[in-house]
Amino acid sequence: MVHVQKIAESPKGEDIFKVTLESGPYTVQILNLGATIQSLIVPDRDGKKRDIVLGFEDPFEYLGHSAYFGQVVGRFANRIKDAAFTLNDRTYKLDANDGKNSLHSGSANWGWRLWAIEPFEWEEKPGVVLSITSQAGEGGFPGSVTATVSYLLDGESGQLRLEYEATASEETPMNLTNHSYFNLAGAGSGTILHHDVQLFCDRYVEVDDHAIPTGKVLGVEQTPFDFRKSKAVGLEIKEAGGYDHCFILSDERSELRPAATVYDPSSGRMMEIFTTLPSLQFYTSNF
């Protein structure tokens, strides 16, 4: 089932909608503000349902919030050193919002924008496509961009599928992601240090004290970054200084392949992550 509800108006008088997708025992609520996953309700081993993502009931609390809860951030997620890059022999200056660096595209972050919505059903599975247009020069980036993200909920398999597409009028950096924070024991239930995590990665990208890549790709063996076998998040988190690192899978694929699993022993909930992309970002909210 798909249900669309107007829940507020933006400071500019634009409509803010909540789209609810229900399939089997699962429910996901998505805002057109930032294409944000506001809640994801999942049963535990005993059938008890809890919301497993962090966020706000009031949509206005998402505006400008530095945690980026549940948003689709873009056009470039993560950091760009010194808030500048060079492309085709031209240097582009960006918004500096993380010290001297640019984080999640600065003030031009799509997670604070209103997206157009188009609900749909596919083979009796509920879904929604959200779309956005970014003009050339926004945040300092070249080229106009049209992007979409689609959510499809399959209650039979317990799968929430996200697909991203983007086209640009000229070459431009593009790096989209969903910035949800997960607690499989349930939002507000405490720490996730007891969650067991497995990452199907044997390398990671080294970063400096400002979380900027150094250019080195290191092996995980005999380091706190070795999650090739499932282990508790908190087991070596102090030695690692917290996790906010890019882990390397291998190469880009045309088909989905396993990237990670997360398991909460207290509830029995397990999340399996699949991707076509060559890496994933593992973040434990260290800031």
PDB file of C-alpha atoms in Angstrom:
ATOM      1  CA  MET A   1       0.000   0.000   0.000  1.00  0.00           C
ATOM      2  CA  VAL A   2       1.125   3.556  -0.765  1.00  0.00           C
ATOM      3  CA  HIS A   3      -0.251   6.511   1.173  1.00  0.00           C
ATOM      4  CA  VAL A   4       0.670  10.165   0.555  1.00  0.00           C
ATOM      5  CA  GLN A   5      -0.081  12.780   3.216  1.00  0.00           C
ATOM      6  CA  LYS A   6       0.643  16.499   3.321  1.00  0.00           C
ATOM      7  CA  ILE A   7       2.103  17.159   6.771  1.00  0.00           C
ATOM      8  CA  ALA A   8       3.377  20.746   6.633  1.00  0.00           C
ATOM      9  CA  GLU A   9       4.410  23.709   4.526  1.00  0.00           C
ATOM     10  CA  SER A  10       7.976  24.908   4.175  1.00  0.00           C
ATOM     11  CA  PRO A  11       8.975  28.468   5.158  1.00  0.00           C
ATOM     12  CA  LYS A  12       8.576  29.266   1.432  1.00  0.00           C
ATOM     13  CA  GLY A  13       5.019  27.909   1.382  1.00  0.00           C
ATOM     14  CA  GLU A  14       5.889  24.663  -0.401  1.00  0.00           C
ATOM     15  CA  ASP A  15       4.115  21.438   0.538  1.00  0.00           C
ATOM     16  CA  ILE A  16       5.951  18.857   2.633  1.00  0.00           C
ATOM     17  CA  PHE A  17       4.653  15.325   2.097  1.00  0.00           C
ATOM     18  CA  LYS A  18       5.073  12.036   3.910  1.00  0.00           C
ATOM     19  CA  VAL A  19       4.882   8.913   1.739  1.00  0.00           C
ATOM     20  CA  THR A  20       4.094   5.688   3.602  1.00  0.00           C
ATOM     21  CA  LEU A  21       4.917   2.335   2.014  1.00  0.00           C
ATOM     22  CA  GLU A  22       3.442  -0.765   3.674  1.00  0.00           C
ATOM     23  CA  SER A  23       4.154  -4.341   2.634  1.00  0.00           C
ATOM     24  CA  GLY A  24       3.720  -7.378   4.870  1.00  0.00           C
ATOM     25  CA  PRO A  25       5.013  -6.594   8.378  1.00  0.00           C
ATOM     26  CA  TYR A  26       7.212  -3.718   7.157  1.00  0.00           C
ATOM     27  CA  THR A  27       6.503   0.009   6.928  1.00  0.00           C
ATOM     28  CA  VAL A  28       8.755   2.797   5.664  1.00  0.00           C
ATOM     29  CA  GLN A  29       7.922   6.492   5.783  1.00  0.00           C
ATOM     30  CA  ILE A  30       9.695   8.845   3.383  1.00  0.00           C
ATOM     31  CA  LEU A  31       9.602  12.638   3.286  1.00  0.00           C
ATOM     32  CA  ASN A  32       9.854  14.638   0.092  1.00  0.00           C
ATOM     33  CA  LEU A  33      12.085  16.905   2.194  1.00  0.00           C
ATOM     34  CA  GLY A  34      15.509  15.494   1.364  1.00  0.00           C
ATOM     35  CA  ALA A  35      14.019  12.208   0.094  1.00  0.00           C
ATOM     36  CA  THR A  36      14.456  11.333   3.772  1.00  0.00           C
ATOM     37  CA  ILE A  37      13.736   7.963   5.366  1.00  0.00           C
ATOM     38  CA  GLN A  38      11.859   9.197   8.435  1.00  0.00           C
ATOM     39  CA  SER A  39      11.062   5.763   9.851  1.00  0.00           C
ATOM     40  CA  LEU A  40      11.547   2.098   9.014  1.00  0.00           C
ATOM     41  CA  ILE A  41       9.405  -0.233  11.094  1.00  0.00           C
ATOM     42  CA  VAL A  42      10.577  -3.849  11.278  1.00  0.00           C
ATOM     43  CA  PRO A  43       9.506  -6.821  13.457  1.00  0.00           C
ATOM     44  CA  ASP A  44      11.931  -8.560  15.813  1.00  0.00           C
ATOM     45  CA  ARG A  45      12.256 -12.320  16.365  1.00  0.00           C
ATOM     46  CA  ASP A  46       9.006 -12.270  18.380  1.00  0.00           C
ATOM     47  CA  GLY A  47       7.105 -10.143  15.882  1.00  0.00           C
ATOM     48  CA  LYS A  48       7.373  -6.949  17.954  1.00  0.00           C
ATOM     49  CA  LYS A  49       7.696  -3.947  15.656  1.00  0.00           C
ATOM     50  CA  ARG A  50      10.106  -1.051  16.217  1.00  0.00           C
ATOM     51  CA  ASP A  51      11.395   1.858  14.196  1.00  0.00           C
ATOM     52  CA  ILE A  52      15.067   1.081  13.458  1.00  0.00           C
ATOM     53  CA  VAL A  53      16.230   4.418  12.007  1.00  0.00           C
ATOM     54  CA  LEU A  54      16.903   7.658  13.853  1.00  0.00           C
ATOM     55  CA  GLY A  55      15.129  10.873  12.963  1.00  0.00           C
ATOM     56  CA  PHE A  56      12.498  13.414  13.936  1.00  0.00           C
ATOM     57  CA  GLU A  57       8.701  13.481  14.041  1.00  0.00           C
ATOM     58  CA  ASP A  58       8.753  17.208  13.236  1.00  0.00           C
ATOM     59  CA  PRO A  59       9.968  17.647   9.629  1.00  0.00           C
ATOM     60  CA  PHE A  60      11.325  21.126  10.366  1.00  0.00           C
ATOM     61  CA  GLU A  61      13.927  19.627  12.706  1.00  0.00           C
ATOM     62  CA  TYR A  62      15.637  18.135   9.648  1.00  0.00           C
ATOM     63  CA  LEU A  63      16.280  21.564   8.110  1.00  0.00           C
ATOM     64  CA  GLY A  64      19.929  22.501   8.465  1.00  0.00           C
ATOM     65  CA  HIS A  65      20.599  19.720  11.003  1.00  0.00           C
ATOM     66  CA  SER A  66      24.253  18.699  10.915  1.00  0.00           C
ATOM     67  CA  ALA A  67      23.537  14.975  11.425  1.00  0.00           C
ATOM     68  CA  TYR A  68      21.782  14.625   8.028  1.00  0.00           C
ATOM     69  CA  PHE A  69      19.377  12.033   9.481  1.00  0.00           C
ATOM     70  CA  GLY A  70      17.972   9.764   6.768  1.00  0.00           C
ATOM     71  CA  GLN A  71      18.603  12.202   3.919  1.00  0.00           C
ATOM     72  CA  VAL A  72      19.721  11.574   0.375  1.00  0.00           C
ATOM     73  CA  VAL A  73      22.746  13.867   0.428  1.00  0.00           C
ATOM     74  CA  GLY A  74      24.143  15.253  -2.810  1.00  0.00           C
ATOM     75  CA  ARG A  75      25.206  16.174  -5.267  1.00  0.00           C
ATOM     76  CA  PHE A  76      28.414  15.075  -3.556  1.00  0.00           C
ATOM     77  CA  ALA A  77      28.299  13.127  -0.288  1.00  0.00           C
ATOM     78  CA  ASN A  78      31.303  13.145   2.061  1.00  0.00           C
ATOM     79  CA  ARG A  79      34.177  15.610   2.126  1.00  0.00           C
ATOM     80  CA  ILE A  80      36.106  17.545  -0.497  1.00  0.00           C
ATOM     81  CA  LYS A  81      39.446  18.829   0.773  1.00  0.00           C
ATOM     82  CA  ASP A  82      39.868  22.602   1.027  1.00  0.00           C
ATOM     83  CA  ALA A  83      36.385  23.009  -0.489  1.00  0.00           C
ATOM     84  CA  ALA A  84      37.833  22.991  -3.999  1.00  0.00           C
ATOM     85  CA  PHE A  85      38.545  20.622  -6.866  1.00  0.00           C
ATOM     86  CA  THR A  86      40.023  20.810 -10.341  1.00  0.00           C
ATOM     87  CA  LEU A  87      38.220  19.383 -13.367  1.00  0.00           C
ATOM     88  CA  ASN A  88      39.362  19.758 -16.974  1.00  0.00           C
ATOM     89  CA  ASP A  89      42.046  22.273 -15.934  1.00  0.00           C
ATOM     90  CA  ARG A  90      39.541  24.488 -14.131  1.00  0.00           C
ATOM     91  CA  THR A  91      39.350  24.939 -10.359  1.00  0.00           C
ATOM     92  CA  TYR A  92      35.956  25.155  -8.683  1.00  0.00           C
ATOM     93  CA  LYS A  93      35.473  26.660  -5.209  1.00  0.00           C
ATOM     94  CA  LEU A  94      32.754  25.160  -3.018  1.00  0.00           C
ATOM     95  CA  ASP A  95      31.027  26.039   0.247  1.00  0.00           C
ATOM     96  CA  ALA A  96      33.347  25.357   3.204  1.00  0.00           C
ATOM     97  CA  ASN A  97      31.117  24.036   6.002  1.00  0.00           C
ATOM     98  CA  ASP A  98      33.418  21.539   7.766  1.00  0.00           C
ATOM     99  CA  GLY A  99      36.331  23.668   8.810  1.00  0.00           C
ATOM    100  CA  LYS A 100      38.089  24.528   5.574  1.00  0.00           C
ATOM    101  CA  ASN A 101      36.542  21.532   3.792  1.00  0.00           C
ATOM    102  CA  SER A 102      33.225  20.961   2.037  1.00  0.00           C
ATOM    103  CA  LEU A 103      30.941  18.317   3.575  1.00  0.00           C
ATOM    104  CA  HIS A 104      27.912  16.905   1.740  1.00  0.00           C
ATOM    105  CA  SER A 105      27.936  19.803  -0.764  1.00  0.00           C
ATOM    106  CA  GLY A 106      27.662  22.549   1.852  1.00  0.00           C
ATOM    107  CA  SER A 107      24.579  24.767   1.729  1.00  0.00           C
ATOM    108  CA  ALA A 108      23.575  23.197  -1.615  1.00  0.00           C
ATOM    109  CA  ASN A 109      22.951  19.790   0.008  1.00  0.00           C
ATOM    110  CA  TRP A 110      19.951  18.101  -1.592  1.00  0.00           C
ATOM    111  CA  GLY A 111      18.949  16.704   1.801  1.00  0.00           C
ATOM    112  CA  TRP A 112      17.461  20.080   2.700  1.00  0.00           C
ATOM    113  CA  ARG A 113      15.606  20.494  -0.601  1.00  0.00           C
ATOM    114  CA  LEU A 114      12.063  19.465  -1.516  1.00  0.00           C
ATOM    115  CA  TRP A 115      11.889  16.683  -4.102  1.00  0.00           C
ATOM    116  CA  ALA A 116       9.036  15.909  -6.491  1.00  0.00           C
ATOM    117  CA  ILE A 117       7.256  12.631  -5.695  1.00  0.00           C
ATOM    118  CA  GLU A 118       5.662   9.968  -7.875  1.00  0.00           C
ATOM    119  CA  PRO A 119       4.168   6.996  -5.984  1.00  0.00           C
ATOM    120  CA  PHE A 120       3.870   3.685  -7.817  1.00  0.00           C
ATOM    121  CA  GLU A 121       3.256  -0.029  -7.373  1.00  0.00           C
ATOM    122  CA  TRP A 122       5.263  -2.730  -9.110  1.00  0.00           C
ATOM    123  CA  GLU A 123       4.143  -6.352  -8.932  1.00  0.00           C
ATOM    124  CA  GLU A 124       1.990  -5.411  -5.902  1.00  0.00           C
ATOM    125  CA  LYS A 125       5.012  -3.874  -4.156  1.00  0.00           C
ATOM    126  CA  PRO A 126       4.672  -0.224  -3.039  1.00  0.00           C
ATOM    127  CA  GLY A 127       7.220   2.367  -4.068  1.00  0.00           C
ATOM    128  CA  VAL A 128       7.938   6.014  -4.742  1.00  0.00           C
ATOM    129  CA  VAL A 129      10.252   7.883  -7.103  1.00  0.00           C
ATOM    130  CA  LEU A 130      11.607  11.234  -5.919  1.00  0.00           C
ATOM    131  CA  SER A 131      13.283  13.643  -8.325  1.00  0.00           C
ATOM    132  CA  ILE A 132      15.259  16.865  -8.086  1.00  0.00           C
ATOM    133  CA  THR A 133      16.979  19.334 -10.408  1.00  0.00           C
ATOM    134  CA  SER A 134      20.152  21.191  -9.444  1.00  0.00           C
ATOM    135  CA  GLN A 135      21.222  24.166 -11.534  1.00  0.00           C
ATOM    136  CA  ALA A 136      24.780  24.755 -12.694  1.00  0.00           C
ATOM    137  CA  GLY A 137      26.739  26.702 -10.102  1.00  0.00           C
ATOM    138  CA  GLU A 138      24.762  25.576  -7.051  1.00  0.00           C
ATOM    139  CA  GLY A 139      27.252  25.137  -4.238  1.00  0.00           C
ATOM    140  CA  GLY A 140      29.987  25.942  -6.747  1.00  0.00           C
ATOM    141  CA  PHE A 141      29.543  22.761  -8.816  1.00  0.00           C
ATOM    142  CA  PRO A 142      29.533  22.836 -12.626  1.00  0.00           C
ATOM    143  CA  GLY A 143      26.693  21.541 -14.765  1.00  0.00           C
ATOM    144  CA  SER A 144      22.978  21.239 -14.200  1.00  0.00           C
ATOM    145  CA  VAL A 145      21.878  17.858 -12.834  1.00  0.00           C
ATOM    146  CA  THR A 146      18.602  15.953 -12.775  1.00  0.00           C
ATOM    147  CA  ALA A 147      18.538  13.100 -10.272  1.00  0.00           C
ATOM    148  CA  THR A 148      16.055  10.519  -9.036  1.00  0.00           C
ATOM    149  CA  VAL A 149      15.977   8.071  -6.166  1.00  0.00           C
ATOM    150  CA  SER A 150      13.411   5.285  -6.021  1.00  0.00           C
ATOM    151  CA  TYR A 151      12.300   3.318  -2.967  1.00  0.00           C
ATOM    152  CA  LEU A 152      10.610  -0.070  -3.368  1.00  0.00           C
ATOM    153  CA  LEU A 153       9.420  -2.121  -0.378  1.00  0.00           C
ATOM    154  CA  ASP A 154       9.021  -5.892  -0.652  1.00  0.00           C
ATOM    155  CA  GLY A 155       7.376  -7.269   2.483  1.00  0.00           C
ATOM    156  CA  GLU A 156       7.720 -10.880   1.355  1.00  0.00           C
ATOM    157  CA  SER A 157      11.521 -10.777   1.165  1.00  0.00           C
ATOM    158  CA  GLY A 158      11.964  -7.992   3.717  1.00  0.00           C
ATOM    159  CA  GLN A 159      13.825  -5.882   1.169  1.00  0.00           C
ATOM    160  CA  LEU A 160      13.943  -2.101   0.860  1.00  0.00           C
ATOM    161  CA  ARG A 161      15.501  -1.308  -2.501  1.00  0.00           C
ATOM    162  CA  LEU A 162      17.035   2.087  -3.320  1.00  0.00           C
ATOM    163  CA  GLU A 163      18.050   3.021  -6.854  1.00  0.00           C
ATOM    164  CA  TYR A 164      19.796   6.249  -7.826  1.00  0.00           C
ATOM    165  CA  GLU A 165      20.019   7.819 -11.277  1.00  0.00           C
ATOM    166  CA  ALA A 166      21.471  11.150 -12.380  1.00  0.00           C
ATOM    167  CA  THR A 167      22.222  12.957 -15.622  1.00  0.00           C
ATOM    168  CA  ALA A 168      24.321  16.107 -15.998  1.00  0.00           C
ATOM    169  CA  SER A 169      24.708  18.732 -18.705  1.00  0.00           C
ATOM    170  CA  GLU A 170      28.507  18.503 -18.382  1.00  0.00           C
ATOM    171  CA  GLU A 171      31.145  16.685 -16.359  1.00  0.00           C
ATOM    172  CA  THR A 172      30.638  17.167 -12.637  1.00  0.00           C
ATOM    173  CA  PRO A 173      31.484  15.222  -9.452  1.00  0.00           C
ATOM    174  CA  MET A 174      28.574  13.029  -8.361  1.00  0.00           C
ATOM    175  CA  ASN A 175      28.364  10.917  -5.199  1.00  0.00           C
ATOM    176  CA  LEU A 176      24.888  10.152  -3.836  1.00  0.00           C
ATOM    177  CA  THR A 177      24.040   8.236  -0.679  1.00  0.00           C
ATOM    178  CA  ASN A 178      21.353   7.777   1.941  1.00  0.00           C
ATOM    179  CA  HIS A 179      22.490   9.037   5.349  1.00  0.00           C
ATOM    180  CA  SER A 180      20.276   6.900   7.607  1.00  0.00           C
ATOM    181  CA  TYR A 181      21.401   5.940  11.102  1.00  0.00           C
ATOM    182  CA  PHE A 182      20.361   2.427  12.094  1.00  0.00           C
ATOM    183  CA  ASN A 183      19.741   0.927  15.524  1.00  0.00           C
ATOM    184  CA  LEU A 184      18.372  -2.575  15.016  1.00  0.00           C
ATOM    185  CA  ALA A 185      17.270  -2.786  18.647  1.00  0.00           C
ATOM    186  CA  GLY A 186      14.978   0.170  17.965  1.00  0.00           C
ATOM    187  CA  ALA A 187      15.398   3.927  17.854  1.00  0.00           C
ATOM    188  CA  GLY A 188      16.026   5.313  21.332  1.00  0.00           C
ATOM    189  CA  SER A 189      17.035   1.942  22.778  1.00  0.00           C
ATOM    190  CA  GLY A 190      20.629   2.918  23.545  1.00  0.00           C
ATOM    191  CA  THR A 191      24.042   2.189  22.097  1.00  0.00           C
ATOM    192  CA  ILE A 192      24.772   0.095  19.007  1.00  0.00           C
ATOM    193  CA  LEU A 193      28.170  -1.013  20.329  1.00  0.00           C
ATOM    194  CA  HIS A 194      26.807  -4.534  20.858  1.00  0.00           C
ATOM    195  CA  HIS A 195      25.645  -4.835  17.233  1.00  0.00           C
ATOM    196  CA  ASP A 196      27.636  -7.396  15.245  1.00  0.00           C
ATOM    197  CA  VAL A 197      28.940  -6.112  11.901  1.00  0.00           C
ATOM    198  CA  GLN A 198      30.517  -7.947   8.984  1.00  0.00           C
ATOM    199  CA  LEU A 199      32.018  -6.068   6.021  1.00  0.00           C
ATOM    200  CA  PHE A 200      32.999  -8.038   2.937  1.00  0.00           C
ATOM    201  CA  CYS A 201      36.057  -5.850   2.441  1.00  0.00           C
ATOM    202  CA  ASP A 202      39.775  -6.501   2.802  1.00  0.00           C
ATOM    203  CA  ARG A 203      40.898  -2.886   2.272  1.00  0.00           C
ATOM    204  CA  TYR A 204      39.936   0.574   3.480  1.00  0.00           C
ATOM    205  CA  VAL A 205      40.831   4.171   2.664  1.00  0.00           C
ATOM    206  CA  GLU A 206      43.112   5.877   5.177  1.00  0.00           C
ATOM    207  CA  VAL A 207      41.984   9.333   6.331  1.00  0.00           C
ATOM    208  CA  ASP A 208      43.717  12.154   8.181  1.00  0.00           C
ATOM    209  CA  ASP A 209      42.572  13.898  11.374  1.00  0.00           C
ATOM    210  CA  HIS A 210      39.968  15.827   9.359  1.00  0.00           C
ATOM    211  CA  ALA A 211      38.520  12.662   7.746  1.00  0.00           C
ATOM    212  CA  ILE A 212      40.104  13.551   4.401  1.00  0.00           C
ATOM    213  CA  PRO A 213      41.546  10.614   2.404  1.00  0.00           C
ATOM    214  CA  THR A 214      45.340  10.534   2.455  1.00  0.00           C
ATOM    215  CA  GLY A 215      45.522   8.684  -0.859  1.00  0.00           C
ATOM    216  CA  LYS A 216      46.552   5.419   0.801  1.00  0.00           C
ATOM    217  CA  VAL A 217      44.481   2.234   0.548  1.00  0.00           C
ATOM    218  CA  LEU A 218      45.403  -0.101   3.398  1.00  0.00           C
ATOM    219  CA  GLY A 219      44.744  -3.738   4.214  1.00  0.00           C
ATOM    220  CA  VAL A 220      42.428  -4.462   7.137  1.00  0.00           C
ATOM    221  CA  GLU A 221      44.317  -7.514   8.417  1.00  0.00           C
ATOM    222  CA  GLN A 222      45.486  -7.203  12.038  1.00  0.00           C
ATOM    223  CA  THR A 223      43.832  -3.789  12.431  1.00  0.00           C
ATOM    224  CA  PRO A 224      40.656  -2.557  14.182  1.00  0.00           C
ATOM    225  CA  PHE A 225      39.205  -2.186  10.668  1.00  0.00           C
ATOM    226  CA  ASP A 226      39.039  -5.931  10.044  1.00  0.00           C
ATOM    227  CA  PHE A 227      35.342  -6.834   9.873  1.00  0.00           C
ATOM    228  CA  ARG A 228      35.746  -9.720   7.447  1.00  0.00           C
ATOM    229  CA  LYS A 229      34.416 -11.917  10.239  1.00  0.00           C
ATOM    230  CA  SER A 230      31.448 -10.602  12.191  1.00  0.00           C
ATOM    231  CA  LYS A 231      32.355  -8.772  15.401  1.00  0.00           C
ATOM    232  CA  ALA A 232      30.795  -6.264  17.794  1.00  0.00           C
ATOM    233  CA  VAL A 233      31.029  -2.623  16.758  1.00  0.00           C
ATOM    234  CA  GLY A 234      32.427  -1.702  20.169  1.00  0.00           C
ATOM    235  CA  LEU A 235      35.117  -4.380  20.304  1.00  0.00           C
ATOM    236  CA  GLU A 236      37.902  -2.214  18.854  1.00  0.00           C
ATOM    237  CA  ILE A 237      36.200   1.118  18.279  1.00  0.00           C
ATOM    238  CA  LYS A 238      38.481   2.978  20.706  1.00  0.00           C
ATOM    239  CA  GLU A 239      41.587   1.664  18.971  1.00  0.00           C
ATOM    240  CA  ALA A 240      40.129   2.809  15.646  1.00  0.00           C
ATOM    241  CA  GLY A 241      39.208   6.233  16.988  1.00  0.00           C
ATOM    242  CA  GLY A 242      35.655   5.640  15.808  1.00  0.00           C
ATOM    243  CA  TYR A 243      34.648   4.536  12.335  1.00  0.00           C
ATOM    244  CA  ASP A 244      34.007   6.920   9.460  1.00  0.00           C
ATOM    245  CA  HIS A 245      35.857   5.171   6.675  1.00  0.00           C
ATOM    246  CA  CYS A 246      35.400   4.005   3.115  1.00  0.00           C
ATOM    247  CA  PHE A 247      35.798   0.228   2.812  1.00  0.00           C
ATOM    248  CA  ILE A 248      36.709  -1.249  -0.577  1.00  0.00           C
ATOM    249  CA  LEU A 249      34.640  -4.102  -2.004  1.00  0.00           C
ATOM    250  CA  SER A 250      36.384  -4.600  -5.362  1.00  0.00           C
ATOM    251  CA  ASP A 251      34.996  -3.129  -8.544  1.00  0.00           C
ATOM    252  CA  GLU A 252      31.711  -1.690  -9.773  1.00  0.00           C
ATOM    253  CA  ARG A 253      29.166  -4.326 -10.762  1.00  0.00           C
ATOM    254  CA  SER A 254      26.044  -4.427 -12.880  1.00  0.00           C
ATOM    255  CA  GLU A 255      24.371  -6.829 -10.437  1.00  0.00           C
ATOM    256  CA  LEU A 256      23.836  -6.509  -6.693  1.00  0.00           C
ATOM    257  CA  ARG A 257      26.346  -8.294  -4.466  1.00  0.00           C
ATOM    258  CA  PRO A 258      26.651  -8.613  -0.659  1.00  0.00           C
ATOM    259  CA  ALA A 259      28.507  -5.752   1.012  1.00  0.00           C
ATOM    260  CA  ALA A 260      27.752  -5.998   4.742  1.00  0.00           C
ATOM    261  CA  THR A 261      25.577  -7.511   7.452  1.00  0.00           C
ATOM    262  CA  VAL A 262      24.494  -6.063  10.793  1.00  0.00           C
ATOM    263  CA  TYR A 263      22.947  -8.174  13.566  1.00  0.00           C
ATOM    264  CA  ASP A 264      21.412  -7.166  16.886  1.00  0.00           C
ATOM    265  CA  PRO A 265      21.533 -10.078  19.364  1.00  0.00           C
ATOM    266  CA  SER A 266      18.925  -8.513  21.664  1.00  0.00           C
ATOM    267  CA  SER A 267      16.141  -8.381  19.053  1.00  0.00           C
ATOM    268  CA  GLY A 268      17.282 -10.900  16.460  1.00  0.00           C
ATOM    269  CA  ARG A 269      16.998  -8.296  13.717  1.00  0.00           C
ATOM    270  CA  MET A 270      19.515  -8.604  10.889  1.00  0.00           C
ATOM    271  CA  MET A 271      20.197  -6.163   8.077  1.00  0.00           C
ATOM    272  CA  GLU A 272      21.937  -7.313   4.908  1.00  0.00           C
ATOM    273  CA  ILE A 273      23.316  -4.664   2.564  1.00  0.00           C
ATOM    274  CA  PHE A 274      23.788  -5.190  -1.165  1.00  0.00           C
ATOM    275  CA  THR A 275      25.233  -2.792  -3.738  1.00  0.00           C
ATOM    276  CA  THR A 276      26.515  -2.535  -7.293  1.00  0.00           C
ATOM    277  CA  LEU A 277      29.151   0.007  -6.245  1.00  0.00           C
ATOM    278  CA  PRO A 278      32.826  -0.661  -5.404  1.00  0.00           C
ATOM    279  CA  SER A 279      32.856   0.613  -1.807  1.00  0.00           C
ATOM    280  CA  LEU A 280      30.791   1.472   1.262  1.00  0.00           C
ATOM    281  CA  GLN A 281      31.094   4.032   4.058  1.00  0.00           C
ATOM    282  CA  PHE A 282      30.949   2.655   7.610  1.00  0.00           C
ATOM    283  CA  TYR A 283      30.081   5.438  10.070  1.00  0.00           C
ATOM    284  CA  THR A 284      29.416   5.145  13.811  1.00  0.00           C
ATOM    285  CA  SER A 285      28.390   8.761  14.488  1.00  0.00           C
ATOM    286  CA  ASN A 286      31.644   9.822  16.102  1.00  0.00           C
ATOM    287  CA  PHE A 287      31.003  13.567  15.868  1.00  0.00           C
TER     288      PHE A 287
END
